CSV table of C-alpha atoms in Angstrom, one decimal:
chain,number,residue,atom,x,y,z
A,1,MET,CA,-32.9,8.6,29.4
A,2,ILE,CA,-31.8,5.7,27.2
A,3,LYS,CA,-31.4,2.1,28.7
A,4,ILE,CA,-29.3,-0.3,27.0
A,5,ASP,CA,-30.1,-4.1,27.7
A,6,LYS,CA,-27.0,-5.8,29.2
A,7,ASN,CA,-27.7,-8.9,27.4
A,8,ILE,CA,-27.1,-7.3,24.1
A,9,SER,CA,-23.7,-8.0,22.5
A,10,THR,CA,-21.4,-5.1,22.1
A,11,HIS,CA,-18.6,-4.2,19.9
A,12,PHE,CA,-16.0,-1.5,19.7
A,13,LEU,CA,-15.2,-0.6,16.4
A,14,TYR,CA,-11.8,0.6,15.7
A,15,PRO,CA,-10.6,2.6,13.1
A,16,SER,CA,-9.5,0.9,9.7
A,17,ASN,CA,-12.1,-1.7,10.7
A,18,LEU,CA,-15.6,-2.8,9.8
A,19,PHE,CA,-18.4,-4.7,11.4
A,20,ALA,CA,-21.5,-6.5,10.1
A,21,ALA,CA,-23.3,-9.3,11.9
A,22,LYS,CA,-26.9,-11.1,11.6
A,23,GLU,CA,-27.0,-11.1,15.5
A,24,ARG,CA,-28.0,-7.8,17.2
A,25,HIS,CA,-25.0,-6.1,18.6
A,26,MET,CA,-24.4,-2.4,19.7
A,27,VAL,CA,-21.6,-1.0,18.0
A,28,THR,CA,-19.7,1.8,19.5
A,29,THR,CA,-17.2,4.1,17.6
A,30,ILE,CA,-15.4,7.3,18.2
A,31,LEU,CA,-15.2,9.8,14.9
A,32,GLY,CA,-13.1,12.9,14.6
A,33,SER,CA,-12.4,13.4,10.8
A,34,CYS,CA,-13.1,9.9,10.1
A,35,VAL,CA,-16.3,8.8,8.7
A,36,ALA,CA,-18.4,5.9,9.4
A,37,ILE,CA,-21.4,4.6,7.4
A,38,CYS,CA,-24.0,2.5,9.1
A,39,LEU,CA,-26.0,0.5,6.5
A,40,TYR,CA,-29.1,-1.5,7.7
A,41,ASN,CA,-31.5,-3.8,5.9
A,42,ALA,CA,-35.1,-3.0,7.7
A,43,LYS,CA,-36.6,-6.4,6.2
A,44,LEU,CA,-34.0,-8.7,7.5
A,45,LYS,CA,-33.2,-6.6,10.5
A,46,TYR,CA,-29.4,-6.3,10.4
A,47,GLY,CA,-26.8,-4.0,9.8
A,48,GLY,CA,-23.0,-3.2,9.4
A,49,ILE,CA,-20.7,-0.3,9.9
A,50,ASN,CA,-17.2,0.8,8.9
A,51,HIS,CA,-14.9,3.6,10.1
A,52,TYR,CA,-12.3,5.1,7.6
A,53,MET,CA,-9.7,7.6,8.3
A,54,LEU,CA,-8.7,8.8,4.8
A,55,PRO,CA,-10.8,9.1,1.5
A,56,LEU,CA,-8.9,7.0,-1.0
A,57,TRP,CA,-6.4,4.3,-1.4
A,58,ASN,CA,-3.4,5.4,-3.3
A,59,ASN,CA,-2.5,1.9,-4.5
A,60,ASN,CA,0.3,1.9,-2.3
A,61,GLY,CA,0.5,-0.6,0.6
A,62,LEU,CA,-2.2,-2.7,1.6
A,63,ALA,CA,-5.6,-2.1,0.7
A,64,THR,CA,-7.2,-1.8,4.0
A,65,PRO,CA,-10.4,-0.3,4.9
A,66,ARG,CA,-8.6,2.5,6.5
A,67,PHE,CA,-9.5,4.1,2.9
A,68,GLY,CA,-13.0,5.4,2.3
A,69,ASN,CA,-13.3,3.6,-1.4
A,70,ILE,CA,-12.2,0.5,0.1
A,71,ALA,CA,-14.1,0.3,3.2
A,72,ASN,CA,-17.4,1.4,1.7
A,73,GLN,CA,-17.1,-1.1,-0.9
A,74,LYS,CA,-16.2,-3.8,1.5
A,75,LEU,CA,-18.8,-2.9,4.0
A,76,LEU,CA,-21.4,-3.4,0.8
A,77,GLU,CA,-20.0,-6.6,-0.1
A,78,LYS,CA,-20.5,-7.8,3.6
A,79,MET,CA,-24.0,-6.8,3.7
A,80,LEU,CA,-24.7,-8.7,0.6
A,81,GLN,CA,-22.6,-11.9,1.5
A,82,LEU,CA,-25.1,-11.8,4.8
A,83,GLY,CA,-28.1,-11.7,2.2
A,84,SER,CA,-29.0,-8.2,1.7
A,85,HIS,CA,-30.2,-7.1,-1.5
A,86,LYS,CA,-28.9,-3.7,-2.4
A,87,ASN,CA,-32.3,-2.0,-2.7
A,88,HIS,CA,-33.3,-3.0,0.9
A,89,LEU,CA,-30.2,-1.0,2.3
A,90,ALA,CA,-30.6,2.2,3.9
A,91,ALA,CA,-27.8,4.3,5.2
A,92,LYS,CA,-26.6,6.9,7.8
A,93,VAL,CA,-23.5,8.8,7.8
A,94,PHE,CA,-21.4,10.3,10.7
A,95,GLY,CA,-18.1,12.1,11.1
A,96,GLY,CA,-16.0,14.0,9.0
A,97,ALA,CA,-15.4,17.0,11.4
A,98,ASN,CA,-12.7,19.3,10.3
A,99,GLN,CA,-11.2,19.1,14.0
A,100,LEU,CA,-7.6,20.2,13.0
A,101,ASN,CA,-9.1,23.1,11.2
A,102,SER,CA,-6.7,22.3,8.5
A,103,SER,CA,-7.0,23.6,4.8
A,104,ILE,CA,-6.7,20.1,3.7
A,105,ASN,CA,-10.0,19.1,5.1
A,106,ILE,CA,-10.0,15.4,5.3
A,107,GLY,CA,-13.0,15.2,7.1
A,108,GLY,CA,-14.8,17.1,4.1
A,109,ARG,CA,-13.3,14.8,1.6
A,110,ASN,CA,-14.2,11.7,3.8
A,111,ILE,CA,-17.7,12.9,3.8
A,112,ASP,CA,-18.0,13.3,-0.3
A,113,ILE,CA,-16.5,9.9,-0.5
A,114,ALA,CA,-19.4,8.5,1.6
A,115,LEU,CA,-22.0,10.5,-0.2
A,116,SER,CA,-21.0,9.8,-3.6
A,117,PHE,CA,-20.8,6.1,-2.9
A,118,LEU,CA,-24.3,5.9,-1.5
A,119,GLU,CA,-25.6,7.9,-4.6
A,120,GLU,CA,-23.6,5.5,-7.0
A,121,ASN,CA,-25.0,2.5,-5.3
A,122,LYS,CA,-28.3,4.0,-5.2
A,123,ILE,CA,-28.6,3.3,-1.4
A,124,LYS,CA,-31.1,5.5,0.4
A,125,LEU,CA,-29.5,8.1,3.1
A,126,ILE,CA,-32.0,8.3,5.8
A,127,GLY,CA,-30.0,10.0,8.2
A,128,LYS,CA,-26.6,11.9,8.7
A,129,SER,CA,-24.7,14.2,10.9
A,130,VAL,CA,-21.3,15.3,9.3
A,131,GLY,CA,-18.9,18.1,9.3
A,132,GLY,CA,-18.5,20.7,12.0
A,133,GLU,CA,-15.6,21.0,14.0
A,134,VAL,CA,-16.2,18.5,17.1
A,135,GLY,CA,-15.9,14.8,17.4
A,136,ARG,CA,-18.8,12.3,17.6
A,137,LYS,CA,-19.4,9.2,19.6
A,138,ILE,CA,-21.8,6.9,18.1
A,139,LEU,CA,-23.9,3.9,19.1
A,140,PHE,CA,-25.4,1.8,16.5
A,141,ASP,CA,-28.1,-0.8,17.3
A,142,THR,CA,-27.7,-3.3,14.3
A,143,ASN,CA,-31.0,-4.8,14.9
A,144,THR,CA,-33.1,-1.5,14.8
A,145,GLY,CA,-31.0,0.5,12.8
A,146,SER,CA,-31.1,3.2,15.4
A,147,VAL,CA,-28.3,5.5,16.0
A,148,LEU,CA,-27.6,7.1,19.4
A,149,MET,CA,-25.0,9.9,18.9
A,150,LYS,CA,-23.4,12.6,21.1
A,151,TYR,CA,-20.7,15.2,20.4
A,152,VAL,CA,-17.4,14.9,22.0
A,153,GLN,CA,-14.8,17.4,22.6
A,154,LYS,CA,-11.2,17.2,21.8
A,155,SER,CA,-10.2,15.8,25.0
A,156,ILE,CA,-9.9,12.2,23.4
A,157,PRO,CA,-7.2,13.5,20.7
A,158,GLN,CA,-5.9,10.2,20.2
A,159,ILE,CA,-8.9,8.6,18.4
A,160,LYS,CA,-9.3,10.3,14.9
B,1,MET,CA,-13.4,43.7,-31.0
B,2,GLU,CA,-15.1,43.6,-34.2
B,3,LYS,CA,-18.8,43.9,-34.5
B,4,LEU,CA,-20.8,41.1,-35.6
B,5,THR,CA,-24.2,41.0,-37.3
B,6,ASP,CA,-26.9,39.2,-35.9
B,7,GLU,CA,-26.4,36.3,-38.1
B,8,GLU,CA,-22.9,36.1,-37.5
B,9,LEU,CA,-23.6,36.1,-33.8
B,10,LEU,CA,-26.0,33.6,-34.2
B,11,LYS,CA,-23.8,31.5,-36.1
B,12,GLU,CA,-21.1,31.5,-33.7
B,13,LEU,CA,-23.2,30.9,-30.9
B,14,LYS,CA,-24.3,27.8,-32.7
B,15,LYS,CA,-20.9,26.9,-33.3
B,16,ARG,CA,-19.7,27.2,-29.7
B,17,PHE,CA,-22.9,25.3,-28.5
B,18,GLU,CA,-21.7,22.6,-31.0
B,19,MET,CA,-18.3,22.5,-29.5
B,20,ASN,CA,-19.5,22.4,-25.8
B,21,LYS,CA,-21.9,19.6,-26.8
B,22,ARG,CA,-18.8,17.8,-28.0
B,23,MET,CA,-16.9,18.4,-25.2
B,24,VAL,CA,-19.5,17.0,-22.8
B,25,TYR,CA,-19.7,14.1,-25.0
B,26,ILE,CA,-16.0,13.4,-24.8
B,27,HIS,CA,-16.0,13.7,-21.2
B,28,LYS,CA,-18.8,11.3,-20.9
B,29,GLU,CA,-17.0,8.8,-23.1
B,30,LEU,CA,-13.7,9.3,-20.8
B,31,MET,CA,-15.7,8.6,-17.3
B,32,ASN,CA,-17.4,5.6,-19.0
B,33,ASP,CA,-13.8,4.4,-19.7
B,34,LEU,CA,-12.4,5.4,-16.4
B,35,ARG,CA,-15.6,3.6,-14.6
B,36,LYS,CA,-14.9,0.2,-16.5
B,37,ALA,CA,-11.1,0.3,-15.7
B,38,ASN,CA,-12.2,1.0,-11.9
B,39,ASP,CA,-14.6,-1.8,-11.9
B,40,LYS,CA,-12.0,-4.2,-13.1
B,41,LEU,CA,-9.5,-3.0,-10.3
B,42,LEU,CA,-12.1,-3.6,-7.8
B,43,ALA,CA,-12.9,-7.0,-9.2
B,44,SER,CA,-9.4,-8.1,-9.2
B,45,GLU,CA,-8.9,-6.6,-5.6
B,46,LYS,CA,-11.8,-8.5,-4.5
B,47,VAL,CA,-10.9,-12.2,-6.0
B,48,GLN,CA,-7.4,-11.5,-4.1
B,49,THR,CA,-8.7,-10.4,-0.7
B,50,GLN,CA,-11.2,-13.6,-0.7
B,51,PHE,CA,-8.3,-15.9,-1.8
B,52,LEU,CA,-6.2,-14.6,1.2
B,53,SER,CA,-9.1,-15.3,3.9
B,54,ASN,CA,-10.1,-18.6,2.4
B,55,ILE,CA,-6.8,-20.3,2.4
B,56,ARG,CA,-6.0,-19.6,6.0
B,57,ASN,CA,-6.9,-22.7,7.7
B,58,GLU,CA,-6.4,-25.0,4.7
B,59,ILE,CA,-2.6,-24.1,5.4
B,60,ASN,CA,-2.3,-23.4,9.1
B,61,ASN,CA,-3.6,-26.6,10.1
B,62,PRO,CA,-1.2,-28.9,8.2
B,63,LEU,CA,1.6,-26.7,9.1
B,64,THR,CA,0.9,-26.9,12.8
B,65,SER,CA,0.8,-30.6,12.4
B,66,ILE,CA,4.2,-30.8,10.7
B,67,MET,CA,5.7,-28.5,13.2
B,68,GLY,CA,4.3,-30.2,16.3
B,69,LEU,CA,5.1,-33.6,14.9
B,70,SER,CA,8.8,-32.9,13.9
B,71,GLN,CA,9.3,-31.1,17.2
B,72,GLU,CA,7.9,-34.5,19.0
B,73,LEU,CA,10.3,-36.6,16.7
B,74,ALA,CA,13.5,-34.4,17.6
B,75,SER,CA,12.9,-35.2,21.2
B,76,GLU,CA,13.0,-39.1,20.8
B,77,LYS,CA,16.2,-40.6,21.8
B,78,SER,CA,16.3,-43.6,19.6
B,79,ILE,CA,16.9,-41.5,16.4
B,80,SER,CA,20.3,-41.6,14.6
B,81,LYS,CA,22.3,-38.1,14.3
B,82,GLN,CA,21.5,-38.0,10.6
B,83,CYS,CA,17.9,-38.3,11.0
B,84,SER,CA,17.6,-35.6,14.0
B,85,ARG,CA,19.3,-33.1,11.6
B,86,LYS,CA,16.8,-33.8,8.8
B,87,ILE,CA,13.9,-33.4,11.2
B,88,ASP,CA,15.6,-30.1,12.6
B,89,LEU,CA,15.5,-28.9,9.1
B,90,ILE,CA,11.8,-30.1,8.4
B,91,PHE,CA,11.0,-27.8,11.7
B,92,SER,CA,13.1,-24.7,10.8
B,93,GLU,CA,11.7,-24.8,7.1
B,94,ALA,CA,8.2,-25.3,8.3
B,95,SER,CA,8.8,-22.3,10.8
B,96,LYS,CA,10.1,-20.2,7.9
B,97,LEU,CA,6.6,-21.1,6.2
B,98,GLU,CA,4.8,-20.5,9.2
B,99,PHE,CA,6.5,-16.8,9.4
B,100,GLN,CA,5.2,-16.0,5.9
B,101,MET,CA,2.0,-17.5,6.4
B,102,GLN,CA,1.4,-15.3,9.4
B,103,ASN,CA,2.3,-12.2,7.4
B,104,ILE,CA,-0.1,-13.2,4.5
B,105,ILE,CA,-3.0,-13.9,7.1
B,106,VAL,CA,-2.3,-10.6,8.9
B,107,ALA,CA,-2.5,-8.8,5.5
B,108,ALA,CA,-5.9,-10.5,4.6
B,109,GLU,CA,-7.2,-9.4,8.1
B,110,LEU,CA,-5.9,-5.9,7.7
B,111,GLU,CA,-7.8,-5.9,4.3
B,112,ALA,CA,-11.1,-7.3,5.6
B,113,GLY,CA,-11.1,-4.8,8.3
B,114,GLU,CA,-11.1,-7.3,10.8
B,115,SER,CA,-7.9,-6.4,12.9
B,116,PRO,CA,-9.1,-4.5,16.0
B,117,LEU,CA,-6.6,-3.0,18.4
B,118,TYR,CA,-6.1,-5.1,21.8
B,119,VAL,CA,-4.2,-2.4,23.9
B,120,VAL,CA,-2.8,-4.2,27.0
B,121,LYS,CA,0.2,-3.4,29.3
B,122,VAL,CA,3.1,-5.0,27.6
B,123,ASP,CA,6.4,-5.8,28.8
B,124,VAL,CA,8.5,-4.6,25.9
B,125,ASP,CA,11.7,-6.0,27.0
B,126,SER,CA,10.8,-9.5,27.3
B,127,LEU,CA,8.8,-9.1,23.9
B,128,ILE,CA,11.9,-8.1,22.2
B,129,LYS,CA,14.0,-10.8,23.9
B,130,SER,CA,11.2,-13.5,22.6
B,131,VAL,CA,11.4,-12.1,18.9
B,132,ILE,CA,15.4,-12.4,19.1
B,133,GLN,CA,14.8,-15.8,20.4
B,134,SER,CA,12.6,-16.8,17.6
B,135,PHE,CA,15.1,-16.2,14.7
B,136,GLU,CA,17.8,-17.7,16.8
B,137,TYR,CA,18.2,-20.6,14.4
B,138,LEU,CA,18.5,-18.2,11.6
B,139,SER,CA,21.2,-16.0,13.1
B,140,THR,CA,23.2,-18.8,14.4
B,141,LYS,CA,23.0,-20.2,10.8
B,142,LYS,CA,24.3,-17.1,9.0
B,143,ASN,CA,26.4,-16.4,12.2
B,144,ILE,CA,24.9,-13.0,12.8
B,145,LYS,CA,25.2,-11.4,16.1
B,146,VAL,CA,21.8,-9.9,17.2
B,147,ILE,CA,22.8,-7.1,19.9
B,148,TYR,CA,20.0,-5.9,22.1
B,149,LYS,CA,20.4,-2.8,24.0
B,150,SER,CA,17.5,-1.5,26.1
B,151,GLU,CA,17.3,1.9,28.0
B,152,PHE,CA,14.1,1.3,29.8
B,153,PRO,CA,13.7,3.1,33.4
B,154,LYS,CA,13.0,0.7,36.3
B,155,SER,CA,10.0,2.3,37.1
B,156,GLU,CA,8.3,1.8,33.6
B,157,LYS,CA,8.4,-1.8,33.1
B,158,THR,CA,5.4,-2.0,30.9
B,159,PHE,CA,3.8,0.0,27.7
B,160,ASN,CA,0.5,0.2,26.6
B,161,THR,CA,0.1,-0.9,23.2
B,162,ASP,CA,-1.1,-4.1,21.2
B,163,SER,CA,1.3,-6.8,21.9
B,164,ASP,CA,0.4,-9.0,18.8
B,165,LYS,CA,0.7,-6.2,16.6
B,166,LEU,CA,4.0,-5.0,18.0
B,167,LYS,CA,5.4,-8.5,17.7
B,168,ILE,CA,4.8,-8.8,14.2
B,169,ILE,CA,6.0,-5.5,13.3
B,170,LEU,CA,9.3,-6.3,15.1
B,171,SER,CA,9.4,-9.8,13.7
B,172,ASN,CA,9.4,-8.5,10.2
B,173,LEU,CA,12.1,-5.9,10.9
B,174,VAL,CA,14.4,-8.5,12.4
B,175,MET,CA,13.6,-11.0,9.7
B,176,ASN,CA,14.4,-8.5,7.1
B,177,ALA,CA,17.8,-7.3,8.8
B,178,LEU,CA,19.0,-11.0,9.1
B,179,GLU,CA,17.7,-11.8,5.2
B,180,PHE,CA,19.6,-8.8,4.1
B,181,SER,CA,22.9,-8.8,6.1
B,182,ASP,CA,26.0,-10.5,5.1
B,183,GLU,CA,27.0,-13.3,6.9
B,184,LYS,CA,29.2,-12.8,10.3
B,185,SER,CA,28.0,-9.5,10.7
B,186,GLU,CA,26.0,-7.6,13.6
B,187,ILE,CA,22.6,-6.7,13.8
B,188,PHE,CA,21.7,-3.9,16.8
B,189,ILE,CA,18.1,-3.4,18.3
B,190,ASN,CA,17.7,-0.5,20.7
B,191,ALA,CA,14.7,0.2,22.8
B,192,LYS,CA,13.8,3.1,24.8
B,193,THR,CA,11.0,5.2,26.1
B,194,VAL,CA,10.7,8.8,25.7
B,195,ASP,CA,8.6,11.2,28.1
B,196,ALA,CA,7.1,8.0,29.4
B,197,ASN,CA,4.6,8.2,26.6
B,198,THR,CA,6.7,7.2,23.7
B,199,LEU,CA,8.0,3.9,22.6
B,200,ILE,CA,11.1,4.0,20.3
B,201,ILE,CA,12.6,1.0,18.9
B,202,SER,CA,15.1,0.8,16.2
B,203,VAL,CA,16.6,-2.2,14.2
B,204,VAL,CA,20.1,-1.3,12.5
B,205,ASP,CA,21.8,-3.5,10.3
B,206,THR,CA,24.9,-3.6,8.1
B,207,GLY,CA,23.6,-5.1,5.2
B,208,GLU,CA,23.2,-3.7,1.5
B,209,GLY,CA,21.2,-1.0,2.2
B,210,ILE,CA,18.4,0.7,0.1
B,211,ASP,CA,18.6,3.4,-2.3
B,212,LYS,CA,17.2,6.6,-1.5
B,213,ASP,CA,14.8,6.9,-4.2
B,214,ASN,CA,13.4,3.5,-3.3
B,215,PHE,CA,12.3,4.5,0.4
B,216,ASP,CA,8.8,4.8,-0.5
B,217,LYS,CA,8.4,1.9,-2.7
B,218,ILE,CA,9.6,-0.6,-0.2
B,219,PHE,CA,6.4,-0.4,1.9
B,220,GLY,CA,4.1,-1.3,-1.3
B,221,ARG,CA,2.4,-4.5,-1.4
B,222,PHE,CA,4.3,-7.3,-3.2
B,223,ILE,CA,7.1,-5.2,-3.8
B,224,GLN,CA,10.9,-6.4,-3.6
B,225,LEU,CA,13.2,-4.1,-5.2
B,226,ASP,CA,15.3,-6.9,-6.6
B,227,SER,CA,12.6,-9.1,-8.3
B,228,GLY,CA,12.6,-11.6,-11.2
B,229,SER,CA,14.6,-14.6,-11.5
B,230,THR,CA,17.8,-13.1,-10.3
B,231,LYS,CA,16.1,-12.5,-7.2
B,232,LYS,CA,18.5,-13.2,-4.2
B,233,HIS,CA,16.2,-13.0,-1.2
B,234,LEU,CA,13.6,-14.8,0.4
B,235,GLY,CA,10.0,-13.8,0.9
B,236,HIS,CA,7.2,-12.0,-1.5
B,237,GLY,CA,7.6,-8.6,-0.5
B,238,ILE,CA,4.6,-8.3,1.7
B,239,GLY,CA,6.4,-8.1,5.2
B,240,LEU,CA,6.9,-4.2,5.0
B,241,SER,CA,3.3,-3.5,3.6
B,242,VAL,CA,1.9,-5.3,6.6
B,243,VAL,CA,4.4,-3.3,8.8
B,244,LYS,CA,3.1,-0.1,7.5
B,245,SER,CA,-0.6,-1.0,8.1
B,246,LEU,CA,0.3,-2.3,11.5
B,247,ILE,CA,2.1,1.1,12.1
B,248,ASP,CA,-0.8,3.1,10.8
B,249,SER,CA,-3.4,1.1,13.2
B,250,LEU,CA,-1.1,1.9,16.3
B,251,GLU,CA,-1.0,5.5,15.1
B,252,ALA,CA,2.8,5.1,15.1
B,253,GLU,CA,5.5,6.2,12.7
B,254,ILE,CA,8.4,4.3,10.9
B,255,ASN,CA,11.5,6.0,9.7
B,256,VAL,CA,13.8,4.7,7.3
B,257,LYS,CA,17.7,5.6,7.0
B,258,SER,CA,19.8,3.7,4.8
B,259,LYS,CA,22.9,3.9,2.4
B,260,ILE,CA,23.7,1.3,-0.1
B,261,ASN,CA,26.1,-1.4,1.0
B,262,LYS,CA,26.4,0.6,4.6
B,263,GLY,CA,23.2,-0.8,6.1
B,264,SER,CA,19.7,0.1,7.1
B,265,THR,CA,18.1,1.5,10.3
B,266,PHE,CA,14.3,1.3,10.6
B,267,THR,CA,13.1,3.2,13.7
B,268,ILE,CA,9.5,3.0,14.9
B,269,THR,CA,8.0,5.6,17.1
B,270,ILE,CA,4.8,4.2,19.2
B,271,PRO,CA,2.7,6.5,21.2
B,272,GLN,CA,1.2,5.0,24.5
B,273,GLY,CA,-2.2,3.4,23.4
B,274,TYR,CA,-5.4,4.0,25.9
B,275,ILE,CA,-6.8,0.8,27.4
B,276,LYS,CA,-10.2,1.5,26.8
B,277,ASP,CA,-13.3,-0.2,28.7
B,278,GLN,CA,-15.4,-0.1,25.6
B,279,MET,CA,-19.1,0.2,26.4
B,280,ASN,CA,-18.8,1.3,29.8
B,281,SER,CA,-17.6,4.7,28.9
B,282,PHE,CA,-20.6,5.6,27.1
B,283,SER,CA,-22.2,7.6,29.6
B,284,ASN,CA,-26.3,8.1,29.2
B,285,ASP,CA,-27.1,10.4,32.0
B,286,GLY,CA,-27.1,13.9,31.6
B,287,ASP,CA,-25.4,14.3,28.5
B,288,ASP,CA,-27.0,15.6,25.3
B,289,PHE,CA,-27.9,12.7,22.9
B,290,LEU,CA,-29.5,13.1,19.5
B,291,PHE,CA,-31.9,10.4,19.1
B,292,PHE,CA,-31.9,8.9,15.3
B,293,ASP,CA,-35.0,7.1,14.6
B,294,ASP,CA,-36.5,6.5,11.0
B,295,SER,CA,-39.3,8.5,12.0
B,296,ASP,CA,-37.6,11.8,12.9
B,297,VAL,CA,-34.9,11.7,10.2
B,298,GLU,CA,-35.0,13.6,6.9
B,299,VAL,CA,-35.5,11.1,4.2
B,300,ILE,CA,-34.0,12.1,1.0
């Protein structure tokens, strides 16, 4: 049984958005084929998270964090802006399910983008739960860096 | 195949290894070039996004003052007719500027990932009417009739969606229709719900239309098909790119039908949104949880 203090601020992270704050927040998000990277700085005790739907921005339209390459870069920038050093960051990666069982496998490509981003930026990956065929609901504590996760069935089809 | 002596075989192998080595080298060089080009792209992207988010207050505050003050002046009785016409003009120009600024700010928020959905029960009928009203000045000036036809069943007065986002989408579509229509023409706005779960709104103009080859291009950022010094129309081509991103965040669809010199039809199809009670839906009794802690996760 996990108890969550009611006094802690909460934030629901929508797809194509990102969140990072120095104050403690419990951030909830629901992932299907989308991927979320949680970045955490254990020294300064704060974290940030993104939630992207597609792997790469195709240079058409706005460069929003709907796309992995944009979302990851922007999350890292935000963490650095808040005073982090790249070397002090650790990451957890979630999502990327192949829910539609499609051959395009967007989930898989989303995961690849996340992992290669972390590798390129030499950010330590300390936990991941990716792939599979069911969605995930995660709860990220930006103060401790801990993530609670549960699998969710297709009953919430609107949220990718 | 001819038989090779050991020596020839060694020579051939050596040659192939050399070739392989060279290919790897070339590949590496190309990768480096690509990486450099990518870094440059990212840097320019960053400058632009930061610029957009920084100018927000610098522009919004003076603009609000101009609009507020000119409105206040217009209501004063002691002002001459000529003067009040000029004040009207100040107000209408300022509201055009405000519209463009709103688009720029929304684009900046979308790009910064700070544009969450606020799904509420929206009275779509009055929302559309308020959008039409906000462009009344422009439509009267160009003598364009905006004809709105709604087919909402009486039982379904509201639709769950993000009202701010829907308003910005519609404002842009109506603004474009007005901008690209000839004087003394008509614009039609039709709205209906299908299966109670889908909202369909179309904005139809009889303006200059878009070439089929350009359908994909119009949603691009900073793209106006007719650009350069001969550019006839207002704006900077950000409107439809904002519309597209907002449509994406509503998980909606936008469809364009158009013929040159006949006009364009933009149709948006929006699924009913979910009003979420955020954290309360996070059950923590009885369900399986995986608890991640730094001590029990694999460290790679």
